[in-house]
Every structure is written in C-alpha cells, then in structure tokens.
Amino acid sequence: MTTDLMEKIVSLCKRRGFIFQSSEIYGGLESTWDYGPLGAELKRNVKEAWWRSVVFERDDIEGLDAAILMHPSTWVASGHVEGFADLLVDCKGCKKRFRLDHLKGKKCPECGGAVTEPKKFNLMFKTHAGSVEEATNLVYLRPETAQGIFVNFENVLTTSRQKLPFGIAQIGKAFRNEITTGNFTFRSREFEQMEIEYFVKPGTDEEWYKKWIEERLDWYVKFGIRRENLKLRPHAKDELAHYAKACTDIEYLFPMGWSELEGIANRTDFDLKQHSKLSGKDLSYFNEETKERFTPYVIEPSGGVDRAVLAFLVDSYREETVKGEKRVVLGLHKALAPIKAAILPLLKNRDGIVTMAKGITRELSQDFKVKYDDTASIGRLYRRQDEIGTPFCVTVDVDSLSDKKATVRDRDTMQQDRVAVDKISAYLKEKLRS
Ligand code: GAP
C-alpha cells in the first residue's frame, strides 16, 4: 500500500463528509478531527458492532460509561503522573521539537542542527475543576479509559453479581498531548478507545491473554478486514508499559506501513493493587466456593475507535473498471456502512414516482439510515452511493407505478432484483442480517 492511497482516503473523507479537519474555518487545529454526517454514522456503527460483540453476545462482560475527569490520585496510582511521558529534544537551530526515540543520531532530522539534552514531557492534558486555577484543583483529561474501569471494579462486581472471570467494557474519549502527529486520524490528540478489562484468577492469565488475542483478531476479520492485512506483534520486554507483563499489538497494514490498531496487554494485578494502596479501599476478590481471597489479574484488549474506522475505510476502498468506466467502491461490511439503502426516483418530476419513492424512504427510515436522492442521473447516483459504501440502491421507475415493484441493486455484485414495494423492508432486513 502507498501513501497515495492515504491521499485518496483523506480526499474522499473530506469530499463526501466522513471526516473534516477540526476548526477548519480557523485554519484547523493540528491532530484533531471532526466526523461529518457519514463519518458519524460509520463511527457509531463500529462502536455498535464492538459493543454488541462484547457486551450483548457474552454474559461475562458488563458495560460502563465512566467520567472523563477523575480524581487526580487516580493518575498517581496508575503511574501516569510519573511515567506517562516522552523524552523530547529541541533543535537549537530551527527550534523544532522531536521525540528522542524518533531521532536517528544526535542531529535534527529537519535542518541537521544540534539538539538539546532530552527533557521529560508528560502527555496528559491538564485543566482545573472549579472557578479558581490552583494546584489543589488540578485535574487531567484521561489518557486512557481503563482507569475509569479499575476504580469502578468493586461497584460493578457487587451490582452485577458477576463472578470471576468477568470483564468490564467501555467506549469513550481519551486525550494525549502527542508530539509526533500526522497520518490523518491515526495519531490524534483527542480520540476514542474501546477497552475491556477482563479480570481473571492469577495463574489463568496467560491462557486468557492468548484467548483474547485470537478473539480480537477475529473481530476485525469478521467485519471485513482482510486477514493478510493484519498481523500480531508481541512486544519485546524493553518496550512493555510499566504495568504490563506481556503485550501483543494487532497491527494493520495502513498506507504508511504496519502500525498498531489494538493492543492486548496482561496488566497483572498492578492497577487494582495500586488503587487499593492509594485509596485505602480493598479491591481484592473473594471466591465463595474455594474461600480464597486474591487480587485478580487483568487482561486488557484496548482498541482505538478512530484507528479502526481508518482501517475499515482503507481496507474497503477499491477502484474498478465497469463497462469502460471507473467505479470507486467502499466495500464496507453491511453492518458498518453509514447508509444502508439509497432510494432513487428515476424521474424526479413524475408525481407518482416521487410519491412512491418518498413512501419507501419513510418506511425504511423506521429501521435503517437511508437516503433519498434525486439530484443527478441514475448512473451518477449509483456511483455516488458506491463511493460511500451504501450496500443497496432502490430505484423507482415508470413500471413501478403499474407493477408496484422497485429495483434493488446490490453494491458489490451490481445485480438487480425486482422486489414488491411492500416487501422491500423485509428483503433488506434479511440481506443486511447476513
Ligand atoms: N489502556 C491501554 C492503552 O491505552 P495504548 O496502546 O496506549 O493502550 C490503546 O492505546 C489503543 O488506543 C491503541 O491501540 C490505539 O488504537 C488507540 N490510540 C492510542 N493513542 C492514540 C492516538 N494518539 N490517536 C488515536 N488512537 C490512539
């Protein structure tokens, strides 16, 4: 894959309303992005697919939606105040700032000038709670959603009456003052995570770690990422985060090369023990059957929503030639496609056709996100929908008025079925389920 593909994706996202630069009218804010009408739907569908697979389809995982702002001691306990930092150097010539680990040698990569000694730079965004800005009311924007789960371990355990092994899942915003940015939404300063903290009995952690790696890899394949574009990369001991005993990244072949999509870590009992120590609250677990008390180990599958969205866009993008004409298709999985069906009247000035097409739109909109479009010729309308990944187009034509049927066209096969108007909803429900 090439960066040329990234340019095509960035351009499509802007042109068709998937993703815009944040605060664009002011010249933009670096590494922050806004999801437009189609992007908002796609992102929602990715989160929904994840939530369904981990919270709905399993009985051992509970959902949570914790606050972004947390007690500042949280970040002391987790090690982020002390350790969530990059080593940075400044170029003495051009004054640009770089991460030490991104430097090849001791010179500035931009102008070749000498660089300063490295300084520690904490990646957490700080702000103040309340009306006065002072050290005592300093709070952080969470750099990971995980800690909201750990501090609620006891609350969820007792209210849900779960027993080990069990997990807590959460989707939410996280913030990091990243120094190295670029590659579109891949590394943003504000992003969303989909995280599970899966609590297990110590000693069973390695088995669960392996299971979760497979489970999460399968999820990306199930929703359309080609297996050959995914690989597992176990971390070397010297790159493990301070809390982890082991970690494996699921990497995707992004246009800029293999890069992390999701990480699955064995966080041991580090976080629960740290929070027990700093809060004074016992966060151990009592096994009623064996009468044992212990602090659970934690396996953490942690994925980025924005990186998943980008991977789904990249992987589904294809260009084809059909009857001598170029066709751009986003072959998104049906569950992820922002719009499930477009309703296209063949003649926009024929009352009967328009009335029927609008009626179909109204009915389908009870179940799916659909779009009525009469602003171009049918060929252009099809191409427009192919480019944004709409799995089905429903066309109402002159014959529809007599036979009460419409043509349903499949995005991928371009095959057309004539379907009775009052059966279109059932037809699409069946097709979208498969
Ligand atoms: N709780 C563990 C944790 O936060 P991480 O590897 O730092 O681990 C997990 O982050 C996932 O969050 C990554 O695999 C990635 O998908 C996403 N992520 C991390 N930093 C990001 C950033 N700056 N922009 C977009 N996504 C990011």
mmCIF file of C-alpha atoms and ligand atoms in Angstrom, residues 84 143-146 176 178 185-189 191-193 195 197 243 249 260-263 267 300 302-307, ligand 1:
data_model
loop_
_atom_site.group_PDB
_atom_site.id
_atom_site.type_symbol
_atom_site.label_atom_id
_atom_site.label_comp_id
_atom_site.label_asym_id
_atom_site.label_seq_id
_atom_site.Cartn_x
_atom_site.Cartn_y
_atom_site.Cartn_z
ATOM 1 C CA PHE A 84 3.355 8.782 31.033
ATOM 2 C CA PRO A 143 -5.237 9.495 28.696
ATOM 3 C CA GLU A 144 -6.911 6.043 28.706
ATOM 4 C CA THR A 145 -10.443 4.936 29.561
ATOM 5 C CA ALA A 146 -9.097 1.957 31.516
ATOM 6 C CA ARG A 176 -2.932 12.718 24.800
ATOM 7 C CA GLU A 178 1.042 13.748 21.258
ATOM 8 C CA THR A 185 -6.589 10.355 12.251
ATOM 9 C CA PHE A 186 -4.048 7.650 13.140
ATOM 10 C CA ARG A 187 -2.424 9.621 15.957
ATOM 11 C CA SER A 188 -4.763 12.294 17.270
ATOM 12 C CA ARG A 189 -4.685 14.349 20.450
ATOM 13 C CA PHE A 191 -9.521 10.098 20.209
ATOM 14 C CA GLU A 192 -11.840 7.320 21.296
ATOM 15 C CA GLN A 193 -10.947 3.983 22.812
ATOM 16 C CA GLU A 195 -11.437 -1.058 26.109
ATOM 17 C CA GLU A 197 -10.581 -5.001 31.421
ATOM 18 C CA TYR A 243 2.062 -2.049 34.178
ATOM 19 C CA ASP A 249 -0.320 -5.481 19.165
ATOM 20 C CA GLU A 260 -0.828 -0.593 15.829
ATOM 21 C CA LEU A 261 -4.581 -0.995 15.600
ATOM 22 C CA GLU A 262 -5.188 -2.516 19.025
ATOM 23 C CA GLY A 263 -3.081 -3.741 21.935
ATOM 24 C CA ARG A 267 -1.732 -5.840 33.140
ATOM 25 C CA GLU A 300 -6.838 -5.726 28.569
ATOM 26 C CA SER A 302 -7.597 -1.937 24.076
ATOM 27 C CA GLY A 303 -8.551 -0.658 20.633
ATOM 28 C CA GLY A 304 -8.805 2.797 19.103
ATOM 29 C CA VAL A 305 -12.156 3.647 17.501
ATOM 30 C CA ASP A 306 -10.571 6.163 15.130
ATOM 31 C CA ARG A 307 -7.869 3.714 14.050
HETATM 32 N N1 GAP B 1 -5.296 1.261 28.229
HETATM 33 C C1 GAP B 1 -4.213 0.871 27.408
HETATM 34 C C2 GAP B 1 -3.876 1.854 26.405
HETATM 35 O O1 GAP B 1 -4.358 2.965 26.420
HETATM 36 P P1 GAP B 1 -2.463 2.207 24.227
HETATM 37 O O2 GAP B 1 -1.720 1.191 23.389
HETATM 38 O O3 GAP B 1 -1.728 3.416 24.656
HETATM 39 O O4 GAP B 1 -3.009 1.373 25.482
HETATM 40 C C3 GAP B 1 -4.728 1.669 23.075
HETATM 41 O O5 GAP B 1 -3.779 2.631 23.463
HETATM 42 C C4 GAP B 1 -5.246 1.979 21.676
HETATM 43 O O6 GAP B 1 -5.739 3.317 21.625
HETATM 44 C C5 GAP B 1 -4.190 1.889 20.581
HETATM 45 O O7 GAP B 1 -4.038 0.573 20.120
HETATM 46 C C6 GAP B 1 -4.773 2.789 19.524
HETATM 47 O O8 GAP B 1 -5.707 2.101 18.724
HETATM 48 C C7 GAP B 1 -5.504 3.856 20.331
HETATM 49 N N2 GAP B 1 -4.687 5.080 20.438
HETATM 50 C C8 GAP B 1 -3.691 5.321 21.313
HETATM 51 N N3 GAP B 1 -3.168 6.552 21.124
HETATM 52 C C9 GAP B 1 -3.869 7.093 20.096
HETATM 53 C C10 GAP B 1 -3.813 8.350 19.421
HETATM 54 N N4 GAP B 1 -2.976 9.304 19.797
HETATM 55 N N5 GAP B 1 -4.675 8.572 18.389
HETATM 56 C C11 GAP B 1 -5.572 7.622 18.008
HETATM 57 N N6 GAP B 1 -5.663 6.420 18.637
HETATM 58 C C12 GAP B 1 -4.834 6.154 19.657
#
